[in-house]
JSON list of C-alpha atoms and ligand atoms in Angstrom, two decimals:
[
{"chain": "A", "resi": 1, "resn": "UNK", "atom": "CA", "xyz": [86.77, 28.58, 58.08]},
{"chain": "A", "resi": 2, "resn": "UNK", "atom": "CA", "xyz": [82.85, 27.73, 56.88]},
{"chain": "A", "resi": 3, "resn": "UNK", "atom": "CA", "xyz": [80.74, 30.29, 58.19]},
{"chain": "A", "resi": 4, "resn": "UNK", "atom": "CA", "xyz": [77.01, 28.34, 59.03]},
{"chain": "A", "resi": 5, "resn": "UNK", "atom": "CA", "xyz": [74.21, 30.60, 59.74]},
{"chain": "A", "resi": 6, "resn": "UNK", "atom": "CA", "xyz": [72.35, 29.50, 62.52]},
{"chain": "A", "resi": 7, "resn": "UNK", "atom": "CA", "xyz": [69.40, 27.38, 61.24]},
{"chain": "A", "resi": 8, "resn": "UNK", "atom": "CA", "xyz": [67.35, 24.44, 61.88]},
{"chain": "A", "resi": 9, "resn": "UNK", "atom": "CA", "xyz": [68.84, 21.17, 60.42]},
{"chain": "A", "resi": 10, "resn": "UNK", "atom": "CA", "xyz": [66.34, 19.04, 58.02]},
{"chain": "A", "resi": 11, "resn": "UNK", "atom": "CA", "xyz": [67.53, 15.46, 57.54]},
{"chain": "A", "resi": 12, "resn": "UNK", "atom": "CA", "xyz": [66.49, 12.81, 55.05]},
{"chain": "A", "resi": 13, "resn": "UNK", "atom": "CA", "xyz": [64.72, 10.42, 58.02]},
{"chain": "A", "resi": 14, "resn": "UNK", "atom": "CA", "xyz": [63.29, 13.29, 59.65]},
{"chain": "A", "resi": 15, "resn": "UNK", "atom": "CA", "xyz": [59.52, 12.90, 60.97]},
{"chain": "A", "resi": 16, "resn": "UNK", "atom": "CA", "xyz": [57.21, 15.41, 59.41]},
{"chain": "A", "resi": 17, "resn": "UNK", "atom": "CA", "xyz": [56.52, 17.97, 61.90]},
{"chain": "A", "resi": 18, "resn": "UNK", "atom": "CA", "xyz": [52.86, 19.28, 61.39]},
{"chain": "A", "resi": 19, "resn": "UNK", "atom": "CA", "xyz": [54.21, 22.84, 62.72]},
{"chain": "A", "resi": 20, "resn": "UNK", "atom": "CA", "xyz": [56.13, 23.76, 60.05]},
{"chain": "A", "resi": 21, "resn": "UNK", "atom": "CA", "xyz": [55.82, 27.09, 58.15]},
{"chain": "A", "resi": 22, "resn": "UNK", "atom": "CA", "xyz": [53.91, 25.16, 55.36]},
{"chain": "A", "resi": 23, "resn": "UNK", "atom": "CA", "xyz": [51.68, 23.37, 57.03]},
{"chain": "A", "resi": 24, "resn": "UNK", "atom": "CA", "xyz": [50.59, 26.15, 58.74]},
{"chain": "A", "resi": 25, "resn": "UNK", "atom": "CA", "xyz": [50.07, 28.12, 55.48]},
{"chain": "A", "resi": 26, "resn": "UNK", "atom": "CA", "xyz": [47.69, 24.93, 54.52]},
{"chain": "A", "resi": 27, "resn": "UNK", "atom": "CA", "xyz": [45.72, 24.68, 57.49]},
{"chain": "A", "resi": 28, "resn": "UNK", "atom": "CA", "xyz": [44.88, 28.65, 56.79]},
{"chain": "A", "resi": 29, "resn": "UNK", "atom": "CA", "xyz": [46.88, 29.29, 60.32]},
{"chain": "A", "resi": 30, "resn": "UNK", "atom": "CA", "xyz": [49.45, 31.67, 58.43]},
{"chain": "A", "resi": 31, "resn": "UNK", "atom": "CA", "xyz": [48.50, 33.93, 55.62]},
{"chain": "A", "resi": 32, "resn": "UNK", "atom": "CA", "xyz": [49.96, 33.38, 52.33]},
{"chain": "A", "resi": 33, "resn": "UNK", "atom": "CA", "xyz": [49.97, 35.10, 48.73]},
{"chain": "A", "resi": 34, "resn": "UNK", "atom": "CA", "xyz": [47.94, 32.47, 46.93]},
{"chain": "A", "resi": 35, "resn": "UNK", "atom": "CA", "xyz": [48.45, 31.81, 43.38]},
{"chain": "A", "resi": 36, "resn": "UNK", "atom": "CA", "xyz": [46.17, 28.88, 42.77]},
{"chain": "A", "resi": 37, "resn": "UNK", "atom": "CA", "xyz": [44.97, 25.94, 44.65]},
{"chain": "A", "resi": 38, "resn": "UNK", "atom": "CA", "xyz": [43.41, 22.64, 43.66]},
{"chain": "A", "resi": 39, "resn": "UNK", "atom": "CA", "xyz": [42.60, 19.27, 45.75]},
{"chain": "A", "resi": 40, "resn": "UNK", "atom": "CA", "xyz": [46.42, 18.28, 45.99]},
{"chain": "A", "resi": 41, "resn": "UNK", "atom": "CA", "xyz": [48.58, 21.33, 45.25]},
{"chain": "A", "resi": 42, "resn": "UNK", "atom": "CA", "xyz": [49.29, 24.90, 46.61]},
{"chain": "A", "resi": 43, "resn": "UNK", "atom": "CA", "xyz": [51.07, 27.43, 44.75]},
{"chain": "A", "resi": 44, "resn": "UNK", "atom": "CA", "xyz": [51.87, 30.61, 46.58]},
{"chain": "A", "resi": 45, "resn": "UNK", "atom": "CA", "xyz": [54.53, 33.92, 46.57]},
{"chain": "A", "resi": 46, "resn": "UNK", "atom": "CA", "xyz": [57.77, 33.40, 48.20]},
{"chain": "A", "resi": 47, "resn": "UNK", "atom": "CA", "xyz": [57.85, 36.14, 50.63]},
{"chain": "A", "resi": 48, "resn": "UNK", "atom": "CA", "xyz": [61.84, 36.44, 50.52]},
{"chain": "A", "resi": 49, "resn": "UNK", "atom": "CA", "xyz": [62.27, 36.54, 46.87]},
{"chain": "A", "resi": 50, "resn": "UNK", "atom": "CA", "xyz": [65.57, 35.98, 44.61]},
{"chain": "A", "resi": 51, "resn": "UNK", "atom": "CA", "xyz": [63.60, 36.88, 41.88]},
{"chain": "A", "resi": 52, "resn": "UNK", "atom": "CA", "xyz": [60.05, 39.39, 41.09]},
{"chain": "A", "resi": 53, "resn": "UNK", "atom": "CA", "xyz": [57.84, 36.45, 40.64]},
{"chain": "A", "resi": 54, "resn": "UNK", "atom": "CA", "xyz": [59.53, 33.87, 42.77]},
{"chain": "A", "resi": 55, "resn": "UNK", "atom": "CA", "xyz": [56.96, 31.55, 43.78]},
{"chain": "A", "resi": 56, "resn": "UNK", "atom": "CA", "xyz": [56.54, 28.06, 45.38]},
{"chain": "A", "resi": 57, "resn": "UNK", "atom": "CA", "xyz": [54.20, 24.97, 44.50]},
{"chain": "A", "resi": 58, "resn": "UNK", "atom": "CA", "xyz": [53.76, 22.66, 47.60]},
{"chain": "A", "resi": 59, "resn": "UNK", "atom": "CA", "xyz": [51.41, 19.24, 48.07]},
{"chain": "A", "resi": 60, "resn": "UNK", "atom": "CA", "xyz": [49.11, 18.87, 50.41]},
{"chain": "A", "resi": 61, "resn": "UNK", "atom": "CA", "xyz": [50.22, 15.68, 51.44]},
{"chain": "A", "resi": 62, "resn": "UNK", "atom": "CA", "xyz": [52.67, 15.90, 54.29]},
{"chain": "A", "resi": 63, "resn": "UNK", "atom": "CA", "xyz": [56.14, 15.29, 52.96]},
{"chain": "A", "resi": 64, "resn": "UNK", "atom": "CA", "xyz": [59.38, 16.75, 54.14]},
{"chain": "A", "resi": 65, "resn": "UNK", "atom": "CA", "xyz": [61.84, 15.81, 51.09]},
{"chain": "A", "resi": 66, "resn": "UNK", "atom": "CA", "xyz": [61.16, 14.37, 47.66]},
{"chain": "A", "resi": 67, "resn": "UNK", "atom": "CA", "xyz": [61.61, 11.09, 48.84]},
{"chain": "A", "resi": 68, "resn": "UNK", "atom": "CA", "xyz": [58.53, 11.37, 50.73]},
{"chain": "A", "resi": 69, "resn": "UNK", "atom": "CA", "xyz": [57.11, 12.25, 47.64]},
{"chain": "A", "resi": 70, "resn": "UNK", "atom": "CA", "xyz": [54.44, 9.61, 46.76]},
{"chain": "A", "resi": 71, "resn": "UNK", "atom": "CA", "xyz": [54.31, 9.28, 42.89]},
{"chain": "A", "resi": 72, "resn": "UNK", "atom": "CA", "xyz": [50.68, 10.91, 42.72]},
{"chain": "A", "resi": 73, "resn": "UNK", "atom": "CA", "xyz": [51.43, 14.33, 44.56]},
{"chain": "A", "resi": 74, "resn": "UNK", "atom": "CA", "xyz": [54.58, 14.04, 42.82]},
{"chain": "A", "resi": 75, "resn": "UNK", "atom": "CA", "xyz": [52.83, 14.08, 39.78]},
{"chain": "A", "resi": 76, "resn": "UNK", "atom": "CA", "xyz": [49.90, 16.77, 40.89]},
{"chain": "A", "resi": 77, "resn": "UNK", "atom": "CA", "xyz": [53.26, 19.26, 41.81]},
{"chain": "A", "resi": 78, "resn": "UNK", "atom": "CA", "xyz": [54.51, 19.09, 38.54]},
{"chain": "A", "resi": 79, "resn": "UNK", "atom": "CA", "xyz": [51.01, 19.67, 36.70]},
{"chain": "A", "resi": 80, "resn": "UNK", "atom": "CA", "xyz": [50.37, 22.66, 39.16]},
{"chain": "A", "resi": 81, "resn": "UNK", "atom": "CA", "xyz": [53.98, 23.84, 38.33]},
{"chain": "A", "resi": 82, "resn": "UNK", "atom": "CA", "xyz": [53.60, 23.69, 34.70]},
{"chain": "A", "resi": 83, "resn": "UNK", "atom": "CA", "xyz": [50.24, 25.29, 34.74]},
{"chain": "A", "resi": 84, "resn": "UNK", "atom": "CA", "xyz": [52.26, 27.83, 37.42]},
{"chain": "A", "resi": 85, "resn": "UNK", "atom": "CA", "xyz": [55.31, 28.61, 35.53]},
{"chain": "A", "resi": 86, "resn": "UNK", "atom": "CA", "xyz": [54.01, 29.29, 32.16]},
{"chain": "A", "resi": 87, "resn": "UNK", "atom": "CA", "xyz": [51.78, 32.35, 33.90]},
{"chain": "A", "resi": 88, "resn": "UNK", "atom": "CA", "xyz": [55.06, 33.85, 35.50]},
{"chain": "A", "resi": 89, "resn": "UNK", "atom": "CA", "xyz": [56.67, 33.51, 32.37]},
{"chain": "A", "resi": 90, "resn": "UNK", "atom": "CA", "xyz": [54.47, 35.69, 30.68]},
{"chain": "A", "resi": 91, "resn": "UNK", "atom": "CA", "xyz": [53.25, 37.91, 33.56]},
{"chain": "A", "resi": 92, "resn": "UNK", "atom": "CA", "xyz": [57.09, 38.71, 33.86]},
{"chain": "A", "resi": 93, "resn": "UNK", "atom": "CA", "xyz": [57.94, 38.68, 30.40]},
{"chain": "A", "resi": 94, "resn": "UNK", "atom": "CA", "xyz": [60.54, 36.22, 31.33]},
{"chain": "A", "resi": 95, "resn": "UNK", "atom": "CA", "xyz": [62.61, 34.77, 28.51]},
{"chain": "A", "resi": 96, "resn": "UNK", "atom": "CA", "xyz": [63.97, 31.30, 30.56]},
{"chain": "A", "resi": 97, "resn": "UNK", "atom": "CA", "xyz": [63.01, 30.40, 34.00]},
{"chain": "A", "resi": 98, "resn": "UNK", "atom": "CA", "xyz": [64.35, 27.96, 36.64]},
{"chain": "A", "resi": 99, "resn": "UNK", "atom": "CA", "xyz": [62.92, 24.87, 38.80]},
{"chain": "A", "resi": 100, "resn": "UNK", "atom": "CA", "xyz": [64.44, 24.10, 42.04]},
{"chain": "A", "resi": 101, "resn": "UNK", "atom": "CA", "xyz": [63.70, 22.14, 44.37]},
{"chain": "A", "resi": 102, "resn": "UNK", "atom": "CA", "xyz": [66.30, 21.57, 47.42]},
{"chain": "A", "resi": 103, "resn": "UNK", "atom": "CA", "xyz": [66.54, 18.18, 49.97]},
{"chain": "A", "resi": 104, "resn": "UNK", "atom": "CA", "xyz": [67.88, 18.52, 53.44]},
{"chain": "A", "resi": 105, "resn": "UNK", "atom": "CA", "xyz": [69.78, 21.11, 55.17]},
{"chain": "A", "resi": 106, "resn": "UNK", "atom": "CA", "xyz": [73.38, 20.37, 53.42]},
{"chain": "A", "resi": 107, "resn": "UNK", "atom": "CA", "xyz": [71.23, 21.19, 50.31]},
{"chain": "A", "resi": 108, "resn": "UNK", "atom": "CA", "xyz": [69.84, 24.92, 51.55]},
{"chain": "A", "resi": 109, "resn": "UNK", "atom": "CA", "xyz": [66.71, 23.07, 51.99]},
{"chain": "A", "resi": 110, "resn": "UNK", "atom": "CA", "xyz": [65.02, 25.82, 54.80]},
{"chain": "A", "resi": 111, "resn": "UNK", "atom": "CA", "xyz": [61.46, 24.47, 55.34]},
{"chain": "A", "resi": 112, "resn": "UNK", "atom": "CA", "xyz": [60.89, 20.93, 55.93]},
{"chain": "A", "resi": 113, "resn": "UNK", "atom": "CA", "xyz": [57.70, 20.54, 53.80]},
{"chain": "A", "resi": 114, "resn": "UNK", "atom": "CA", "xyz": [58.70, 19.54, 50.14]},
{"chain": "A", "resi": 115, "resn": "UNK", "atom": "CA", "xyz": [58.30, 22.60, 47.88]},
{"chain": "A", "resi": 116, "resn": "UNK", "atom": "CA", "xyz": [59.07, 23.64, 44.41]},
{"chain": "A", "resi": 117, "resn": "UNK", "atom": "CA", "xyz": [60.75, 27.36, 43.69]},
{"chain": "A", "resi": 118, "resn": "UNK", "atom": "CA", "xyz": [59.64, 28.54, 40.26]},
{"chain": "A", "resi": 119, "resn": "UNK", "atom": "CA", "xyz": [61.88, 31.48, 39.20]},
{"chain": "A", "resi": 120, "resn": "UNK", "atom": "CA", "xyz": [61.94, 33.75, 36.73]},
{"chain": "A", "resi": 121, "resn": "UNK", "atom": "CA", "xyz": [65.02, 34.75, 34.95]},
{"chain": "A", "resi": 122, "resn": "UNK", "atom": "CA", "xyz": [65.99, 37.33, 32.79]},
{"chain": "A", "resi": 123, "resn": "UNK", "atom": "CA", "xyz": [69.36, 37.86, 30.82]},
{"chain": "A", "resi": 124, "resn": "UNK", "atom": "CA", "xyz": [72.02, 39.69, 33.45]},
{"chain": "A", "resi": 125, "resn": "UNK", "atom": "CA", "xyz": [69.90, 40.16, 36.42]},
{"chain": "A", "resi": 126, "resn": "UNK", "atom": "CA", "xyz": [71.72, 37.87, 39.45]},
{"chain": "A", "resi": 127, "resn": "UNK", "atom": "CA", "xyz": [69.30, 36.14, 41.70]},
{"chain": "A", "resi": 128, "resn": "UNK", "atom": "CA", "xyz": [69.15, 37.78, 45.15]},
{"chain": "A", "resi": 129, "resn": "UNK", "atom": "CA", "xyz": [70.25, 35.90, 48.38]},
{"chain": "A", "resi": 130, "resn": "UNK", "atom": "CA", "xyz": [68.39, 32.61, 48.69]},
{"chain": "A", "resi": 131, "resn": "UNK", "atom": "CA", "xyz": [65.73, 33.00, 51.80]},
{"chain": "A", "resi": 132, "resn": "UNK", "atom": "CA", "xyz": [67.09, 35.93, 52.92]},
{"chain": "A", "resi": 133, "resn": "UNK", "atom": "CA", "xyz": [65.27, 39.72, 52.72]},
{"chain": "A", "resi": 134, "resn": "UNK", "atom": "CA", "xyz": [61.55, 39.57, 52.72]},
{"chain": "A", "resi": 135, "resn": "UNK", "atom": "CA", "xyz": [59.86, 41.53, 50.22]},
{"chain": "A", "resi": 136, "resn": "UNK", "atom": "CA", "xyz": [57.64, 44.70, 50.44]},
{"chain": "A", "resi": 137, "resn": "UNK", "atom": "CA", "xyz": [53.71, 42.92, 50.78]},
{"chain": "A", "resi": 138, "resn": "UNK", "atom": "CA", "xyz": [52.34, 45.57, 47.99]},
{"chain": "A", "resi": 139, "resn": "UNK", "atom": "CA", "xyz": [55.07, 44.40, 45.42]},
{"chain": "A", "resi": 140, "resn": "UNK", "atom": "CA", "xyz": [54.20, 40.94, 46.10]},
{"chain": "A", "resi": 141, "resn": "UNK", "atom": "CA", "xyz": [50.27, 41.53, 46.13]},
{"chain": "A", "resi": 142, "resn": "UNK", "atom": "CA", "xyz": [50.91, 43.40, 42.82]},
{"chain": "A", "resi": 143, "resn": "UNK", "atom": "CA", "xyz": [53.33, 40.13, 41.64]},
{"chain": "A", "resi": 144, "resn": "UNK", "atom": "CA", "xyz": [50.78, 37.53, 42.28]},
{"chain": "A", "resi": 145, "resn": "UNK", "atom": "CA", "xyz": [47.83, 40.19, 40.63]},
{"chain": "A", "resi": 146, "resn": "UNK", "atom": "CA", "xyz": [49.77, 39.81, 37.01]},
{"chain": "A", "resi": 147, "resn": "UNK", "atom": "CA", "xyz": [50.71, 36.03, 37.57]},
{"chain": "A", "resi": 148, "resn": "UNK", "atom": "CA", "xyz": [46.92, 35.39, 38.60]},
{"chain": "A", "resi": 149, "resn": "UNK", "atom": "CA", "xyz": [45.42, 36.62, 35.50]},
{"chain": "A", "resi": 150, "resn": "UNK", "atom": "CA", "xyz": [47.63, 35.00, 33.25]},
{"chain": "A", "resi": 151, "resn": "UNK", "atom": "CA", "xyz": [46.47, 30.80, 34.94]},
{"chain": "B", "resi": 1, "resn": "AMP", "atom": "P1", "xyz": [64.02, 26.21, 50.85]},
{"chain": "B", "resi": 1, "resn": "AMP", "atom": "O1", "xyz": [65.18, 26.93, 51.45]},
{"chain": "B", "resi": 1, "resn": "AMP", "atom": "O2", "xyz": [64.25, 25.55, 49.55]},
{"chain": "B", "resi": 1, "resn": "AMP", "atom": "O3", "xyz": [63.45, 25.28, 51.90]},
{"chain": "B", "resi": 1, "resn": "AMP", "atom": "O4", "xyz": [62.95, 27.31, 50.51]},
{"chain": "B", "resi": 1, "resn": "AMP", "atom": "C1", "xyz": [62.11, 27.89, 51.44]},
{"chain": "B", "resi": 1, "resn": "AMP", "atom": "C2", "xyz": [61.55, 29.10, 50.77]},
{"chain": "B", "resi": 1, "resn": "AMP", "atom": "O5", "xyz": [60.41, 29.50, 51.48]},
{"chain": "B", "resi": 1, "resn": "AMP", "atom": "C3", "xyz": [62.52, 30.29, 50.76]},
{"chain": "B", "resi": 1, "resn": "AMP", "atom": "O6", "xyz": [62.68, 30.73, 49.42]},
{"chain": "B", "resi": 1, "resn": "AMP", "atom": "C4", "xyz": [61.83, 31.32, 51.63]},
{"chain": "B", "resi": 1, "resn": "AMP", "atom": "O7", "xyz": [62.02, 32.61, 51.15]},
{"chain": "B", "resi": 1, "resn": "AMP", "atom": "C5", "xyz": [60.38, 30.90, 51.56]},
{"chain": "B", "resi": 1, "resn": "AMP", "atom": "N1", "xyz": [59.54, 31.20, 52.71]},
{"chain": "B", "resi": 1, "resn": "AMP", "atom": "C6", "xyz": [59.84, 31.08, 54.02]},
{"chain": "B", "resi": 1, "resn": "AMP", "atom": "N2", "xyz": [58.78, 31.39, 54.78]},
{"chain": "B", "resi": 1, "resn": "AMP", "atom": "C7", "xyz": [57.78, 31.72, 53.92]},
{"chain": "B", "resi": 1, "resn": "AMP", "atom": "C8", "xyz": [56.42, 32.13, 54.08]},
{"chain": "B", "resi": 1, "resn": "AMP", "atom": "N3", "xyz": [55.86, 32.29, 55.28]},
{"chain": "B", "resi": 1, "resn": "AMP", "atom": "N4", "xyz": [55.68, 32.37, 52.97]},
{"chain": "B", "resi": 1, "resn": "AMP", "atom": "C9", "xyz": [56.23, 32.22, 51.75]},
{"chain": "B", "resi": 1, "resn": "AMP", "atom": "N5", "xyz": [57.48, 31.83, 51.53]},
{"chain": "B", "resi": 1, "resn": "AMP", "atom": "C10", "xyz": [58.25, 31.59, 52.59]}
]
């Protein structure tokens, strides 16, 4: 039998809800790891890592799935993430990397403001549980210090 951990479902028509995680982490109501920030885009530390450098790019427009996506934060994620990635590449001396992005709750989608996961990835190390064990804040603070210096 499927085992489903309890969460909270995110569907493809639902209404943004201006209390999520996210949006709290915008508004400057809940601290966050930051990365870099411009007009449209936040990139910050995931605080539940699968990976040392795991970090997420989110718009500032309100937007729960990709589809809610319009085309110009769209296109402002993917210039943050580009700009994003290529520091944790060589902060963490990572030889390939992975984008992910994940839509509603049948697709592990956790937090209903659209984000992208940038991860680092090195030959024969698994990725850790997806959203699962938050990470120690002086690794992350010393994460984000390497990534940081190398936008
Ligand atoms: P997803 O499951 O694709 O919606 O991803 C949500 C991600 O957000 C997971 O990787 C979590 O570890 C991460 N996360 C949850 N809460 C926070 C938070 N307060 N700050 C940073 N990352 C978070």
């Amino acid at each position: 039998k499927l085992q489903m951990r309890e969460k909270t479902m995110i569907k493809l028509d639902d209404a943004y809800d201006e209390n999520n995680i996210f949006a709290k982490i915008l508004r400057g109501e809940m601290p966050s790891i930051t990365l870099y920030e411009d007009e449209k885009t936040l990139a910050f530390m995931d605080i539940m890592p699968q990976a040392t450098g795991h970090c997420l790019v989110i718009p500032k427009e309100p937007a729960v799935t990709f589809l809610d996506l319009s085309e110009d934060s769209a296109a402002a994620v993917m210039a943050t993430a580009k700009k994003v990635a290529a520091a944790v590449v060589r902060a963490m001396e990572a030889p390939s990397f992975m984008m992910a992005q994940l839509n509603g709750s049948a697709a592990g989608q956790t937090v209903p403001h659209y984000h992208m996961h940038i991860l680092p990835r090195h030959d024969g190390l698994e990725l850790e549980f997806h959203a699962r064990a938050p990470e120690d804040m002086a690794v992350l603070n010393e994460t984000a210090e390497k990534i940081r210096t190398q936008i």
